[in-house]
PDB file of C-alpha atoms in Angstrom:
ATOM      1  CA  LEU A   4      18.294   6.452  -7.916  1.00  0.00           C
ATOM      2  CA  ALA A   5      14.704   5.919  -8.836  1.00  0.00           C
ATOM      3  CA  LYS A   6      14.615   9.537  -8.046  1.00  0.00           C
ATOM      4  CA  THR A   7      15.972  11.150 -11.653  1.00  0.00           C
ATOM      5  CA  GLU A   8      17.946  14.051  -9.779  1.00  0.00           C
ATOM      6  CA  VAL A   9      19.498  11.623  -7.804  1.00  0.00           C
ATOM      7  CA  ARG A  10      20.357   9.612 -10.290  1.00  0.00           C
ATOM      8  CA  GLU A  11      21.647  11.634 -12.401  1.00  0.00           C
ATOM      9  CA  GLN A  12      24.179  12.977  -9.359  1.00  0.00           C
ATOM     10  CA  TYR A  13      25.319   9.228  -9.356  1.00  0.00           C
ATOM     11  CA  LEU A  14      26.071   9.654 -12.900  1.00  0.00           C
ATOM     12  CA  ALA A  15      27.625  13.012 -13.293  1.00  0.00           C
ATOM     13  CA  LYS A  16      30.342  11.768 -10.571  1.00  0.00           C
ATOM     14  CA  ALA A  17      30.978   8.835 -12.477  1.00  0.00           C
ATOM     15  CA  LYS A  18      31.435  10.804 -15.309  1.00  0.00           C
ATOM     16  CA  GLU A  19      33.957  12.978 -13.253  1.00  0.00           C
ATOM     17  CA  LEU A  20      35.708  10.278 -11.747  1.00  0.00           C
ATOM     18  CA  ASN A  21      36.031   7.970 -14.819  1.00  0.00           C
ATOM     19  CA  LEU A  22      34.031   4.942 -12.905  1.00  0.00           C
ATOM     20  CA  GLU A  23      31.752   2.261 -15.027  1.00  0.00           C
ATOM     21  CA  ILE A  24      28.904   1.645 -12.291  1.00  0.00           C
ATOM     22  CA  CYS A  25      29.367  -2.302 -12.918  1.00  0.00           C
ATOM     23  CA  SER A  26      25.925  -2.933 -10.961  1.00  0.00           C
ATOM     24  CA  LEU A  27      23.260  -2.721  -8.893  1.00  0.00           C
ATOM     25  CA  ALA A  28      22.782  -4.667  -5.910  1.00  0.00           C
ATOM     26  CA  MET A  29      19.372  -5.558  -4.330  1.00  0.00           C
ATOM     27  CA  THR A  30      20.501  -5.407  -0.546  1.00  0.00           C
ATOM     28  CA  GLY A  31      17.398  -5.337   0.379  1.00  0.00           C
ATOM     29  CA  PHE A  32      16.931  -9.102   0.141  1.00  0.00           C
ATOM     30  CA  PHE A  33      19.528  -9.459   2.802  1.00  0.00           C
ATOM     31  CA  ALA A  34      16.902  -8.395   4.751  1.00  0.00           C
ATOM     32  CA  GLN A  35      13.930 -10.281   3.855  1.00  0.00           C
ATOM     33  CA  SER A  36      13.046 -13.121   1.991  1.00  0.00           C
ATOM     34  CA  PHE A  37      13.094 -13.494  -2.030  1.00  0.00           C
ATOM     35  CA  ALA A  38      10.978 -16.710  -1.790  1.00  0.00           C
ATOM     36  CA  GLU A  39       7.882 -15.217   0.294  1.00  0.00           C
ATOM     37  CA  ARG A  40       8.030 -11.569  -0.293  1.00  0.00           C
ATOM     38  CA  ALA A  41       4.836 -10.635  -1.998  1.00  0.00           C
ATOM     39  CA  THR A  42       5.853  -7.910  -3.665  1.00  0.00           C
ATOM     40  CA  VAL A  43       9.158  -9.415  -5.406  1.00  0.00           C
ATOM     41  CA  PRO A  44       7.923  -9.057  -9.151  1.00  0.00           C
ATOM     42  CA  ARG A  45       7.575  -5.091  -8.855  1.00  0.00           C
ATOM     43  CA  MET A  46      10.717  -5.321  -6.843  1.00  0.00           C
ATOM     44  CA  ILE A  47      12.792  -6.971  -9.243  1.00  0.00           C
ATOM     45  CA  GLN A  48      11.030  -4.477 -12.091  1.00  0.00           C
ATOM     46  CA  ASP A  49      12.267  -1.534 -10.205  1.00  0.00           C
ATOM     47  CA  CYS A  50      15.712  -2.675 -10.103  1.00  0.00           C
ATOM     48  CA  VAL A  51      15.433  -3.448 -13.786  1.00  0.00           C
ATOM     49  CA  ASP A  52      14.176  -0.122 -14.447  1.00  0.00           C
ATOM     50  CA  THR A  53      16.720   1.919 -12.413  1.00  0.00           C
ATOM     51  CA  MET A  54      19.334  -0.365 -14.508  1.00  0.00           C
ATOM     52  CA  LYS A  55      17.927   0.439 -17.658  1.00  0.00           C
ATOM     53  CA  ALA A  56      18.190   4.395 -16.489  1.00  0.00           C
ATOM     54  CA  LEU A  57      21.828   3.322 -15.305  1.00  0.00           C
ATOM     55  CA  ASN A  58      23.160   2.116 -18.017  1.00  0.00           C
ATOM     56  CA  VAL A  59      24.191  -0.910 -15.963  1.00  0.00           C
ATOM     57  CA  LYS A  60      23.979  -4.319 -17.467  1.00  0.00           C
ATOM     58  CA  VAL A  61      23.833  -6.923 -14.017  1.00  0.00           C
ATOM     59  CA  ALA A  62      22.431  -6.560 -10.781  1.00  0.00           C
ATOM     60  CA  PHE A  63      23.104  -8.734  -7.714  1.00  0.00           C
ATOM     61  CA  LEU A  64      20.387 -10.416  -6.160  1.00  0.00           C
ATOM     62  CA  PRO A  65      20.880 -12.234  -2.635  1.00  0.00           C
ATOM     63  CA  LEU A  66      18.468 -14.715  -2.271  1.00  0.00           C
ATOM     64  CA  GLY A  67      17.493 -13.330   1.161  1.00  0.00           C
ATOM     65  CA  VAL A  68      17.196 -14.388   5.128  1.00  0.00           C
ATOM     66  CA  LYS A  69      15.449 -17.760   4.054  1.00  0.00           C
ATOM     67  CA  GLY A  70      17.050 -18.517   0.562  1.00  0.00           C
ATOM     68  CA  ASP A  71      20.455 -20.468   1.393  1.00  0.00           C
ATOM     69  CA  LEU A  72      18.827 -23.085  -0.335  1.00  0.00           C
ATOM     70  CA  GLN A  73      21.272 -25.442   1.663  1.00  0.00           C
ATOM     71  CA  LYS A  74      19.630 -24.519   4.628  1.00  0.00           C
ATOM     72  CA  ASN A  75      16.028 -24.334   3.467  1.00  0.00           C
ATOM     73  CA  PRO A  76      15.174 -27.280   0.442  1.00  0.00           C
ATOM     74  CA  GLU A  77      12.143 -26.393   0.854  1.00  0.00           C
ATOM     75  CA  LEU A  78      11.608 -23.250  -0.775  1.00  0.00           C
ATOM     76  CA  ARG A  79      13.423 -24.117  -4.102  1.00  0.00           C
ATOM     77  CA  PRO A  80      11.010 -24.389  -5.840  1.00  0.00           C
ATOM     78  CA  ALA A  81       9.019 -21.077  -4.856  1.00  0.00           C
ATOM     79  CA  ILE A  82      12.634 -19.346  -5.599  1.00  0.00           C
ATOM     80  CA  VAL A  83      13.167 -21.278  -9.141  1.00  0.00           C
ATOM     81  CA  GLU A  84       9.510 -19.533  -9.359  1.00  0.00           C
ATOM     82  CA  ARG A  85      10.270 -16.124  -8.953  1.00  0.00           C
ATOM     83  CA  LEU A  86      13.645 -16.298 -10.336  1.00  0.00           C
ATOM     84  CA  LYS A  87      11.761 -17.305 -13.689  1.00  0.00           C
ATOM     85  CA  VAL A  88      10.079 -13.921 -13.307  1.00  0.00           C
ATOM     86  CA  ALA A  89      13.004 -12.226 -12.735  1.00  0.00           C
ATOM     87  CA  GLY A  90      14.525 -13.794 -15.825  1.00  0.00           C
ATOM     88  CA  LYS A  91      12.011 -12.819 -18.283  1.00  0.00           C
ATOM     89  CA  ILE A  92      11.365  -9.029 -16.700  1.00  0.00           C
ATOM     90  CA  ALA A  93      15.707  -9.415 -16.928  1.00  0.00           C
ATOM     91  CA  ALA A  94      16.073 -10.731 -20.585  1.00  0.00           C
ATOM     92  CA  GLU A  95      13.213  -8.639 -22.280  1.00  0.00           C
ATOM     93  CA  ALA A  96      14.885  -5.509 -20.715  1.00  0.00           C
ATOM     94  CA  GLY A  97      18.519  -7.180 -21.609  1.00  0.00           C
ATOM     95  CA  VAL A  98      20.278  -7.265 -18.428  1.00  0.00           C
ATOM     96  CA  VAL A  99      20.670  -9.736 -16.273  1.00  0.00           C
ATOM     97  CA  ILE A 100      20.159 -10.643 -12.956  1.00  0.00           C
ATOM     98  CA  GLY A 101      22.957 -12.420 -10.690  1.00  0.00           C
ATOM     99  CA  VAL A 102      22.020 -14.752  -8.379  1.00  0.00           C
ATOM    100  CA  GLU A 103      24.582 -15.221  -5.436  1.00  0.00           C
ATOM    101  CA  THR A 104      23.887 -19.320  -3.526  1.00  0.00           C
ATOM    102  CA  SER A 105      26.055 -21.370  -1.633  1.00  0.00           C
ATOM    103  CA  LEU A 106      25.529 -24.025  -3.430  1.00  0.00           C
ATOM    104  CA  SER A 107      27.928 -25.995  -5.317  1.00  0.00           C
ATOM    105  CA  ALA A 108      28.840 -25.293  -9.120  1.00  0.00           C
ATOM    106  CA  ALA A 109      26.686 -28.339  -9.969  1.00  0.00           C
ATOM    107  CA  GLU A 110      23.972 -27.398  -8.088  1.00  0.00           C
ATOM    108  CA  ASP A 111      24.030 -24.001  -9.523  1.00  0.00           C
ATOM    109  CA  VAL A 112      23.749 -25.567 -13.054  1.00  0.00           C
ATOM    110  CA  LYS A 113      20.931 -27.587 -12.302  1.00  0.00           C
ATOM    111  CA  LEU A 114      19.170 -23.888 -10.298  1.00  0.00           C
ATOM    112  CA  LEU A 115      19.931 -22.256 -13.755  1.00  0.00           C
ATOM    113  CA  LYS A 116      18.062 -25.330 -16.059  1.00  0.00           C
ATOM    114  CA  ASP A 117      15.604 -24.880 -14.256  1.00  0.00           C
ATOM    115  CA  VAL A 118      14.876 -21.396 -14.421  1.00  0.00           C
ATOM    116  CA  GLY A 119      15.373 -21.609 -18.041  1.00  0.00           C
ATOM    117  CA  SER A 120      16.308 -18.109 -18.240  1.00  0.00           C
ATOM    118  CA  PRO A 121      19.337 -15.744 -20.149  1.00  0.00           C
ATOM    119  CA  GLY A 122      18.604 -13.093 -17.726  1.00  0.00           C
ATOM    120  CA  VAL A 123      19.674 -14.942 -14.806  1.00  0.00           C
ATOM    121  CA  LYS A 124      23.272 -15.999 -14.225  1.00  0.00           C
ATOM    122  CA  ILE A 125      25.339 -16.587 -11.563  1.00  0.00           C
ATOM    123  CA  TYR A 126      26.471 -14.469  -9.316  1.00  0.00           C
ATOM    124  CA  PHE A 127      30.307 -16.124  -8.107  1.00  0.00           C
ATOM    125  CA  ASN A 128      31.398 -15.580  -4.272  1.00  0.00           C
ATOM    126  CA  PHE A 129      34.803 -16.930  -3.900  1.00  0.00           C
ATOM    127  CA  ALA A 130      34.067 -16.851   0.255  1.00  0.00           C
ATOM    128  CA  ASN A 131      30.978 -19.415  -0.985  1.00  0.00           C
ATOM    129  CA  ALA A 132      33.385 -21.891  -1.993  1.00  0.00           C
ATOM    130  CA  VAL A 133      35.826 -21.114   0.660  1.00  0.00           C
ATOM    131  CA  LYS A 134      33.373 -21.735   3.290  1.00  0.00           C
ATOM    132  CA  ASN A 135      31.765 -24.696   1.602  1.00  0.00           C
ATOM    133  CA  GLN A 136      35.464 -26.243   1.392  1.00  0.00           C
ATOM    134  CA  ARG A 137      34.994 -26.092  -2.800  1.00  0.00           C
ATOM    135  CA  ASP A 138      37.907 -25.501  -5.101  1.00  0.00           C
ATOM    136  CA  ILE A 139      37.373 -22.146  -6.582  1.00  0.00           C
ATOM    137  CA  PRO A 140      38.896 -23.040  -9.892  1.00  0.00           C
ATOM    138  CA  ALA A 141      36.782 -26.140 -10.721  1.00  0.00           C
ATOM    139  CA  GLU A 142      34.048 -24.471  -9.246  1.00  0.00           C
ATOM    140  CA  LEU A 143      34.783 -21.019 -11.907  1.00  0.00           C
ATOM    141  CA  ARG A 144      35.233 -24.431 -14.507  1.00  0.00           C
ATOM    142  CA  MET A 145      32.151 -26.313 -13.898  1.00  0.00           C
ATOM    143  CA  LEU A 146      29.937 -23.529 -14.493  1.00  0.00           C
ATOM    144  CA  GLY A 147      31.528 -21.749 -17.634  1.00  0.00           C
ATOM    145  CA  LYS A 148      31.653 -18.674 -18.643  1.00  0.00           C
ATOM    146  CA  ASP A 149      28.567 -18.235 -19.806  1.00  0.00           C
ATOM    147  CA  ARG A 150      26.983 -18.931 -16.684  1.00  0.00           C
ATOM    148  CA  ILE A 151      28.867 -16.188 -14.388  1.00  0.00           C
ATOM    149  CA  CYS A 152      27.599 -12.805 -14.925  1.00  0.00           C
ATOM    150  CA  GLN A 153      29.973 -11.354 -12.379  1.00  0.00           C
ATOM    151  CA  ILE A 154      32.753 -12.319  -9.605  1.00  0.00           C
ATOM    152  CA  HIS A 155      33.169 -11.339  -6.071  1.00  0.00           C
ATOM    153  CA  CYS A 156      36.234 -11.826  -5.342  1.00  0.00           C
ATOM    154  CA  THR A 157      35.968 -11.805  -1.185  1.00  0.00           C
ATOM    155  CA  ASN A 158      36.444 -14.457   1.994  1.00  0.00           C
ATOM    156  CA  GLU A 159      37.424 -13.243   4.928  1.00  0.00           C
ATOM    157  CA  ASP A 160      36.946  -9.052   5.956  1.00  0.00           C
ATOM    158  CA  GLY A 161      40.435  -8.010   7.598  1.00  0.00           C
ATOM    159  CA  VAL A 162      42.233 -10.281   5.726  1.00  0.00           C
ATOM    160  CA  TRP A 163      43.787  -9.049   2.276  1.00  0.00           C
ATOM    161  CA  GLN A 164      43.334 -11.214  -0.791  1.00  0.00           C
ATOM    162  CA  GLU A 165      47.239 -11.866  -1.485  1.00  0.00           C
ATOM    163  CA  ASN A 166      48.074 -12.980   2.552  1.00  0.00           C
ATOM    164  CA  ASP A 167      44.698 -15.403   2.531  1.00  0.00           C
ATOM    165  CA  PRO A 168      45.767 -18.841   2.408  1.00  0.00           C
ATOM    166  CA  LYS A 169      42.873 -20.043   1.332  1.00  0.00           C
ATOM    167  CA  ILE A 170      42.266 -18.034  -1.701  1.00  0.00           C
ATOM    168  CA  ASP A 171      45.010 -18.620  -4.464  1.00  0.00           C
ATOM    169  CA  VAL A 172      44.883 -15.545  -6.302  1.00  0.00           C
ATOM    170  CA  PRO A 173      47.482 -16.568  -9.442  1.00  0.00           C
ATOM    171  CA  LYS A 174      45.698 -19.439  -9.760  1.00  0.00           C
ATOM    172  CA  ILE A 175      42.004 -18.260 -10.447  1.00  0.00           C
ATOM    173  CA  LYS A 176      43.409 -15.629 -12.418  1.00  0.00           C
ATOM    174  CA  ARG A 177      44.497 -18.721 -14.728  1.00  0.00           C
ATOM    175  CA  THR A 178      41.722 -20.378 -14.330  1.00  0.00           C
ATOM    176  CA  LEU A 179      39.910 -17.006 -14.999  1.00  0.00           C
ATOM    177  CA  ASP A 180      42.364 -16.649 -18.575  1.00  0.00           C
ATOM    178  CA  GLU A 181      41.974 -20.173 -19.443  1.00  0.00           C
ATOM    179  CA  MET A 182      38.008 -19.523 -19.393  1.00  0.00           C
ATOM    180  CA  GLY A 183      38.715 -16.383 -21.597  1.00  0.00           C
TER     181      GLY A 183
END
């Protein structure tokens, strides 16, 4: 998508199909460490430049192979510092980097406070709450609408949401409606 001709093809097809590109994903971090990779600032800048070229306001950032702060709490200082850099780049461009974590909503609030940037918010994934036996509506309320940039409504592959006993979609919708 960094190539003009490829990006224009995507934009033309999206327009033809009347689709909005709601976010970009930095999926390379599923296979590398956000906390340790030397080229992270350049990768963030590349993503933000692409976001601007596509007029996309949100990017999804998985924290990488060692980015689970429950399993690797020693990497928290490095992740916070890198998120500060990412947040500065994003805020200056008027976009948001959405971070998915396995932390509780209360811990995510602390993480965002430590990062201290309007350019970094939470990309909330139902599956993380379910996996950690947390109440999705309670987690959403704790985070609040101003700390969430996007929601990934998933749990396990192969299970339709309406058939998933672990996700109460009507209750979640009521919660989101109440949150505005």
